[in-house]
Tab-separated table of C-alpha atoms and ligand atoms in Angstrom:
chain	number	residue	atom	x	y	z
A	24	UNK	CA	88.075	110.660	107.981
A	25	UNK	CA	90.036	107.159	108.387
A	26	UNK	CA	93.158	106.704	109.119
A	27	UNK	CA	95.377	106.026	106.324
A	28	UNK	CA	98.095	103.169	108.282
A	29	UNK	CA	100.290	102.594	105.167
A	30	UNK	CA	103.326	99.896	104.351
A	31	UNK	CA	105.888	100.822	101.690
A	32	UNK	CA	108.104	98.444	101.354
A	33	UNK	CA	110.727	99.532	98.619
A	34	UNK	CA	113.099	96.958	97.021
A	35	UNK	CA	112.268	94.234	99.510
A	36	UNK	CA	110.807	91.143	98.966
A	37	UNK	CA	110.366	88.212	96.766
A	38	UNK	CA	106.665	86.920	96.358
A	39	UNK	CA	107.047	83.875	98.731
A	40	UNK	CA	108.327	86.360	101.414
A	41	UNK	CA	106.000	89.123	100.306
A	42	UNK	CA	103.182	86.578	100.827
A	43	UNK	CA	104.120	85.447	104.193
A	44	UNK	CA	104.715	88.794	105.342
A	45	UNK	CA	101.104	90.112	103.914
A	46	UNK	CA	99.216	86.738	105.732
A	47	UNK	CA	100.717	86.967	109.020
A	48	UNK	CA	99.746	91.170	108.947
A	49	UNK	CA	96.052	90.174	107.886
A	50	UNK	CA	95.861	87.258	110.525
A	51	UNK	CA	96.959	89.615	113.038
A	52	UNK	CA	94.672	92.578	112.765
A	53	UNK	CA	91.391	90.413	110.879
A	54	UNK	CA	88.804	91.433	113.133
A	55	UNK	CA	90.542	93.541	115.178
A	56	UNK	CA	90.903	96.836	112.816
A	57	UNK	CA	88.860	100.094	113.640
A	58	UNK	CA	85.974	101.172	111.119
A	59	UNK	CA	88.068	104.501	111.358
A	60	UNK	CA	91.171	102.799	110.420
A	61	UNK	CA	92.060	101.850	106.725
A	62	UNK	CA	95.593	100.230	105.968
A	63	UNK	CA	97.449	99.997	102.865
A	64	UNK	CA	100.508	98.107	101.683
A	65	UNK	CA	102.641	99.419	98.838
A	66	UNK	CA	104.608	96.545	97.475
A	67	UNK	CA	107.053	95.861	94.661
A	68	UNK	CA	105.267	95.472	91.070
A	69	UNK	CA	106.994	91.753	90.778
A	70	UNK	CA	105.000	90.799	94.290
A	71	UNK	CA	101.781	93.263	94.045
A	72	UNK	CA	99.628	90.119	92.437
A	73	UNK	CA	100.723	88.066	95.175
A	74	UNK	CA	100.092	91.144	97.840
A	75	UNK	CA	96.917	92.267	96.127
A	76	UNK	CA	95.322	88.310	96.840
A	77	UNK	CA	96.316	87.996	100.302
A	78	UNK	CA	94.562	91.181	101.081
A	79	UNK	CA	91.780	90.589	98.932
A	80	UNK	CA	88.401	90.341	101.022
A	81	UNK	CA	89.869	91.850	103.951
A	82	UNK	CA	87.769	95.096	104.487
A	83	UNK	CA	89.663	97.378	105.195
A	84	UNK	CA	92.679	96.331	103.075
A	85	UNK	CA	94.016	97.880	100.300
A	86	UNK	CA	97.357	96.974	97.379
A	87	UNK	CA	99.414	100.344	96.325
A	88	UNK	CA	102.170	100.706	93.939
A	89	UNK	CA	105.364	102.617	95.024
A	90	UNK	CA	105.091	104.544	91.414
A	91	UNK	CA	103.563	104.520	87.827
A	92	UNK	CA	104.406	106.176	84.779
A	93	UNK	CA	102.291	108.747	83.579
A	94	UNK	CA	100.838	107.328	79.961
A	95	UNK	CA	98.374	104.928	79.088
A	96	UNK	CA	100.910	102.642	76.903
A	97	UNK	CA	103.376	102.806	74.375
A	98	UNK	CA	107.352	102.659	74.041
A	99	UNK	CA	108.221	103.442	77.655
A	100	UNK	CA	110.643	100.452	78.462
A	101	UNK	CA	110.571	99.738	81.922
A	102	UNK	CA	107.485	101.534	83.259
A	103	UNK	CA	104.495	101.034	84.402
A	104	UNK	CA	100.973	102.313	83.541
A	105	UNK	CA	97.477	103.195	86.111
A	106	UNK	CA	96.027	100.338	83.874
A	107	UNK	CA	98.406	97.622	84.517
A	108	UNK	CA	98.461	98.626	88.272
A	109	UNK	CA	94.379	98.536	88.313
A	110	UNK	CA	94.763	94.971	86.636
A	111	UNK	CA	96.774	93.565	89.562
A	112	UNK	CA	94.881	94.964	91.894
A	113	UNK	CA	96.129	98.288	93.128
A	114	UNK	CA	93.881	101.132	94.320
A	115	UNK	CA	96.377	103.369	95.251
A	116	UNK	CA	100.220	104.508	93.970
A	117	UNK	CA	102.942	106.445	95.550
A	118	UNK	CA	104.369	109.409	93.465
A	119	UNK	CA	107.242	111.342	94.200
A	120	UNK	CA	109.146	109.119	97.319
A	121	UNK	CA	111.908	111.221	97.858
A	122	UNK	CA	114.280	107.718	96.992
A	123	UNK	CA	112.740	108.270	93.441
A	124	UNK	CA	113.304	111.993	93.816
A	125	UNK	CA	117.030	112.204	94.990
A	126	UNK	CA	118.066	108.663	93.481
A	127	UNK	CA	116.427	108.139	89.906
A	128	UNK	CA	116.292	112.207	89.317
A	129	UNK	CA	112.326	113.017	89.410
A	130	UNK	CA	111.565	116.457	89.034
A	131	UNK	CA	108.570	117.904	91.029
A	132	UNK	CA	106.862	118.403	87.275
A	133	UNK	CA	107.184	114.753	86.516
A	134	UNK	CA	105.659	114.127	90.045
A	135	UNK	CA	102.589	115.988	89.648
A	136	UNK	CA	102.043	114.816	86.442
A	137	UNK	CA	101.816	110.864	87.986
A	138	UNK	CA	99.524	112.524	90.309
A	139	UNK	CA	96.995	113.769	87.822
A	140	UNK	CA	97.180	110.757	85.612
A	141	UNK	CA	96.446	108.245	88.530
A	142	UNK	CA	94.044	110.508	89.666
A	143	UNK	CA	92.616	110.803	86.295
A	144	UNK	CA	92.462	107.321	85.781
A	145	UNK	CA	91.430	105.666	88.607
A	146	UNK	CA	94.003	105.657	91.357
A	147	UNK	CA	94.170	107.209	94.659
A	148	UNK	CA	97.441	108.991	94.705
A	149	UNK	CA	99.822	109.470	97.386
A	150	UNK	CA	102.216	112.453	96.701
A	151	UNK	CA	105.177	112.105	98.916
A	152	UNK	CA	107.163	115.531	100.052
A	153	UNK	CA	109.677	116.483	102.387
A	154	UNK	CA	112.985	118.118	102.835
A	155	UNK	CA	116.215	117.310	102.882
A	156	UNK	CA	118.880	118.147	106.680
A	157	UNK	CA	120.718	120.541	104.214
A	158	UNK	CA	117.022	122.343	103.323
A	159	UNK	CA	115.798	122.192	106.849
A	160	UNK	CA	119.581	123.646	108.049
A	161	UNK	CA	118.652	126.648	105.843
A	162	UNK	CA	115.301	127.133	107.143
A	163	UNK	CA	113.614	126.283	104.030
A	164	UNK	CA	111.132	123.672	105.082
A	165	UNK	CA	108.218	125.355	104.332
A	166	UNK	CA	109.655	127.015	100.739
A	167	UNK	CA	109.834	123.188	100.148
A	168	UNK	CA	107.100	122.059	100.791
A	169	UNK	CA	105.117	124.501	99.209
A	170	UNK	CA	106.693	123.908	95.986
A	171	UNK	CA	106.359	120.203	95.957
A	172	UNK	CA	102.961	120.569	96.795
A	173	UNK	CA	102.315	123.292	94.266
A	174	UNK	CA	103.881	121.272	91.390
A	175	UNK	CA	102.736	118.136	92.704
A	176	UNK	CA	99.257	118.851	92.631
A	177	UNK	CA	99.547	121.094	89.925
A	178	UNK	CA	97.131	118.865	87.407
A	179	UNK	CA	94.537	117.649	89.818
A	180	UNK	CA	91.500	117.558	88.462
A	181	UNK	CA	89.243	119.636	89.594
A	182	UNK	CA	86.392	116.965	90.572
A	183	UNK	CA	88.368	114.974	92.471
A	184	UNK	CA	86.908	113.081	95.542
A	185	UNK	CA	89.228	114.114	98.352
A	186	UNK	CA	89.735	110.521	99.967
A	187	UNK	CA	91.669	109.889	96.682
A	188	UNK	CA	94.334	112.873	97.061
A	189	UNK	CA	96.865	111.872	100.446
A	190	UNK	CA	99.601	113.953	101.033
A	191	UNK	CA	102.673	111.954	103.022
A	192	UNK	CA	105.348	114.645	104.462
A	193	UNK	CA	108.447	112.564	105.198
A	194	UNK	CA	111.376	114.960	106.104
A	195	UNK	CA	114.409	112.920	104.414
A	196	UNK	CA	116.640	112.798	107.357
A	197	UNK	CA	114.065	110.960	109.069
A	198	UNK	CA	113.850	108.547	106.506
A	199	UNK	CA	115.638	105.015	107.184
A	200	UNK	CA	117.841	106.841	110.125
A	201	UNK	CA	116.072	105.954	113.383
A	202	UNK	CA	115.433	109.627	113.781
A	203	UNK	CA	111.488	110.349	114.095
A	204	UNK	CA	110.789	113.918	113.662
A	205	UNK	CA	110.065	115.936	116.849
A	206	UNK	CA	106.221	116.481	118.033
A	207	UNK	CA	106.730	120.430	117.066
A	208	UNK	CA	108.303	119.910	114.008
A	209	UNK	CA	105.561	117.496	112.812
A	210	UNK	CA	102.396	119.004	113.942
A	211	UNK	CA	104.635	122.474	112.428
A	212	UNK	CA	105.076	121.066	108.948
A	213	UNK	CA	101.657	119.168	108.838
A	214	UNK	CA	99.724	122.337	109.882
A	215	UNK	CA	101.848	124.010	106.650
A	216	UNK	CA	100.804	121.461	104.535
A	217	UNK	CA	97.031	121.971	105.533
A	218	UNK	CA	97.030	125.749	105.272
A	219	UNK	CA	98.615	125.136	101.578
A	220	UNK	CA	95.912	122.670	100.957
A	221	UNK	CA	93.361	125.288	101.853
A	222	UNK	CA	94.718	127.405	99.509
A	223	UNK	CA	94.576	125.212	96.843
A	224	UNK	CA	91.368	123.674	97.452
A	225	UNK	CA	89.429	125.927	99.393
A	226	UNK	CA	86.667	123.465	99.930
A	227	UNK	CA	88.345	119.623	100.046
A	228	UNK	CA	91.220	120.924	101.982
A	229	UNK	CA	90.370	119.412	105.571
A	230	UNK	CA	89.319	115.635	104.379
A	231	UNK	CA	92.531	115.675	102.450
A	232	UNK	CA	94.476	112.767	104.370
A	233	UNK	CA	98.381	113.833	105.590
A	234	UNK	CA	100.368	111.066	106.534
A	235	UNK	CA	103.489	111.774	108.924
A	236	UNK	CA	106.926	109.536	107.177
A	237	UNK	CA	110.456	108.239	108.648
A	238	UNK	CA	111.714	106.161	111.535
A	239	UNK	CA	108.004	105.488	112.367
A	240	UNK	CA	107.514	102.205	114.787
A	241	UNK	CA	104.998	100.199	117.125
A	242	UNK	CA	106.538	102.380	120.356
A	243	UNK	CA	106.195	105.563	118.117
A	244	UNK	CA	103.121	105.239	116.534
A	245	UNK	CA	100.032	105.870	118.666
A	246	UNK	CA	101.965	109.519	119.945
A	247	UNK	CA	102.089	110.627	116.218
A	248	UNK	CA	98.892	109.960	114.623
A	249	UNK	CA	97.473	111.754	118.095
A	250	UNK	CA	98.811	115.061	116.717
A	251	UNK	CA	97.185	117.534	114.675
A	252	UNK	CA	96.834	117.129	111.432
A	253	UNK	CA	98.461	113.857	111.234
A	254	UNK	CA	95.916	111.337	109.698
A	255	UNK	CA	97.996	108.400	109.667
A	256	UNK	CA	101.624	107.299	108.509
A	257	UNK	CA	103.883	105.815	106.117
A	258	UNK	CA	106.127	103.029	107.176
A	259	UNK	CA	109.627	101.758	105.181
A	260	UNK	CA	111.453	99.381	107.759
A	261	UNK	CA	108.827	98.096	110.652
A	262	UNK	CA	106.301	97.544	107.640
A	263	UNK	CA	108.560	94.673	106.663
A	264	UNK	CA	107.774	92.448	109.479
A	265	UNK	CA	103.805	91.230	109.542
A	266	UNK	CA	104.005	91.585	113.177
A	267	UNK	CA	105.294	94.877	113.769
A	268	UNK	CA	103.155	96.460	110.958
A	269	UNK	CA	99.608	94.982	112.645
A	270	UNK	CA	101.446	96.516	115.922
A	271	UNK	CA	101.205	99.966	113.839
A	272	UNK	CA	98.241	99.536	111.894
A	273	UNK	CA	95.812	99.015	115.375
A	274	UNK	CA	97.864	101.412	117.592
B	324	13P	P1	111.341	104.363	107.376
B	324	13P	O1	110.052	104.070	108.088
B	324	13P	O2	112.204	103.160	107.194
B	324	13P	O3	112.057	105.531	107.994
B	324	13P	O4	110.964	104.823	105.883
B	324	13P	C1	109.993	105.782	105.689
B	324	13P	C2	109.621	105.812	104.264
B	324	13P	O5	110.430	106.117	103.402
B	324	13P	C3	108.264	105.403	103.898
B	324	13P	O6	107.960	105.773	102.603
């Protein structure tokens, strides 16, 4: 199974900076990036063009979305369909960031139904979970968890190839704060999310990537994706700096 070493990088970036950002990552790990390693960079729509042409050719390489909206076409002002993100470029998509969850109102439903339609047409999804310092507080980590996986994966069609299906926990309070998880709370949650995985999908369950979330960095890194479980990570703030995301994406 590769690693899955994964940039999101939100509401940042025009093209011109999303460019130089994307070149200076490629020229610093071209050559140097592990057969076992794959790396990803989920951009903002207005730059994934721009993103998705800077990567191209680099094996290894791949353009995500941060979202999509679950319909072919139609009157749905504002959003954006598995098509349009396949014509730019885009392999993969987020669903469910918990910014989109907590911020713009998206209901575990709604995120498992952009799971099965990216799935269904084309994408490889990655379905983000986690809980919030109030859930965790109540010791209701795992309750969550299993119910965003549950209704996030509701739809999957049942043929799916399982390098296509990632599952990113990012506990909430880790998320932006400087905070990393702990080592026991991390390989904890992650060998939750694999047990639930084996429920679901008795047979796919253990090539099903999960990717650890929040406050990772270079000096982090290389302890995290050494736990079990953990099968690579999903960077907001030191993805948006070329050099510190190669410093990641080889550690
Ligand atoms: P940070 O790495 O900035 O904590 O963000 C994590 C995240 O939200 C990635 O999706």
């Amino acid at each position: 199974m590769k690693k899955l070493m994964a940039a999101n990088w939100k509401m940042y970036k025009t093209r011109a900076e999303a460019k130089a950002t994307a070149e200076e990552l490629v020229s610093r790990i071209k050559g140097k990036l592990p057969e076992d390693r794959e790396v990803v960079i989920a951009a903002p729509y207005t730059a994934l063009a721009t993103v998705g042409a800077v990567l191209e050719g680099n094996a290894g390489c791949s353009l995500s979305a941060e979202n999509l909206y679950p319909a072919e076409q139609g009157a749905f002002t504002g959003e954006i369909s598995p098509a349009m993100l396949k014509d730019v470029g885009c392999t993969y998509a987020l669903a469910g960031h918990s910014e989109r969850r907590s911020i713009i109102g998206e209901t575990d439903e709604l995120v498992g139904e952009k799971v099965a339609f990216g799935l269904a047409n084309g994408l490889s999804m990655i379905l983000c979970i986690g809980e919030t310092i109030d859930e965790r507080k109540a010791g209701e980590v795992q309750k969550v968890i299993d119910r965003q996986l549950e209704a996030g994966l509701k739809d999957v069609p049942a043929d799916f190839v399982p390098e296509t299906v990632v599952v990113a926990y990012e506990p909430v309070w880790a998320i932006g704060t400087g905070e990393v998880a702990g080592e026991d709370e991390i390989v904890e949650a992650h060998g939750f999310v694999r047990k639930k995985l084996e429920n679901i999908f008795p047979e796919k369950a253990s090539e099903i990537r999960i990717l650890y979330g929040g406050s990772v960095k270079p000096g982090n890194c290389a302890q995290i994706i050494a736990l079990d479980n953990v099968d690579g990570v999903l960077v907001g703030g030191a993805s948006l700096e070329g050099e510190s995301f190669s410093q990641i994406a080889l550690a």
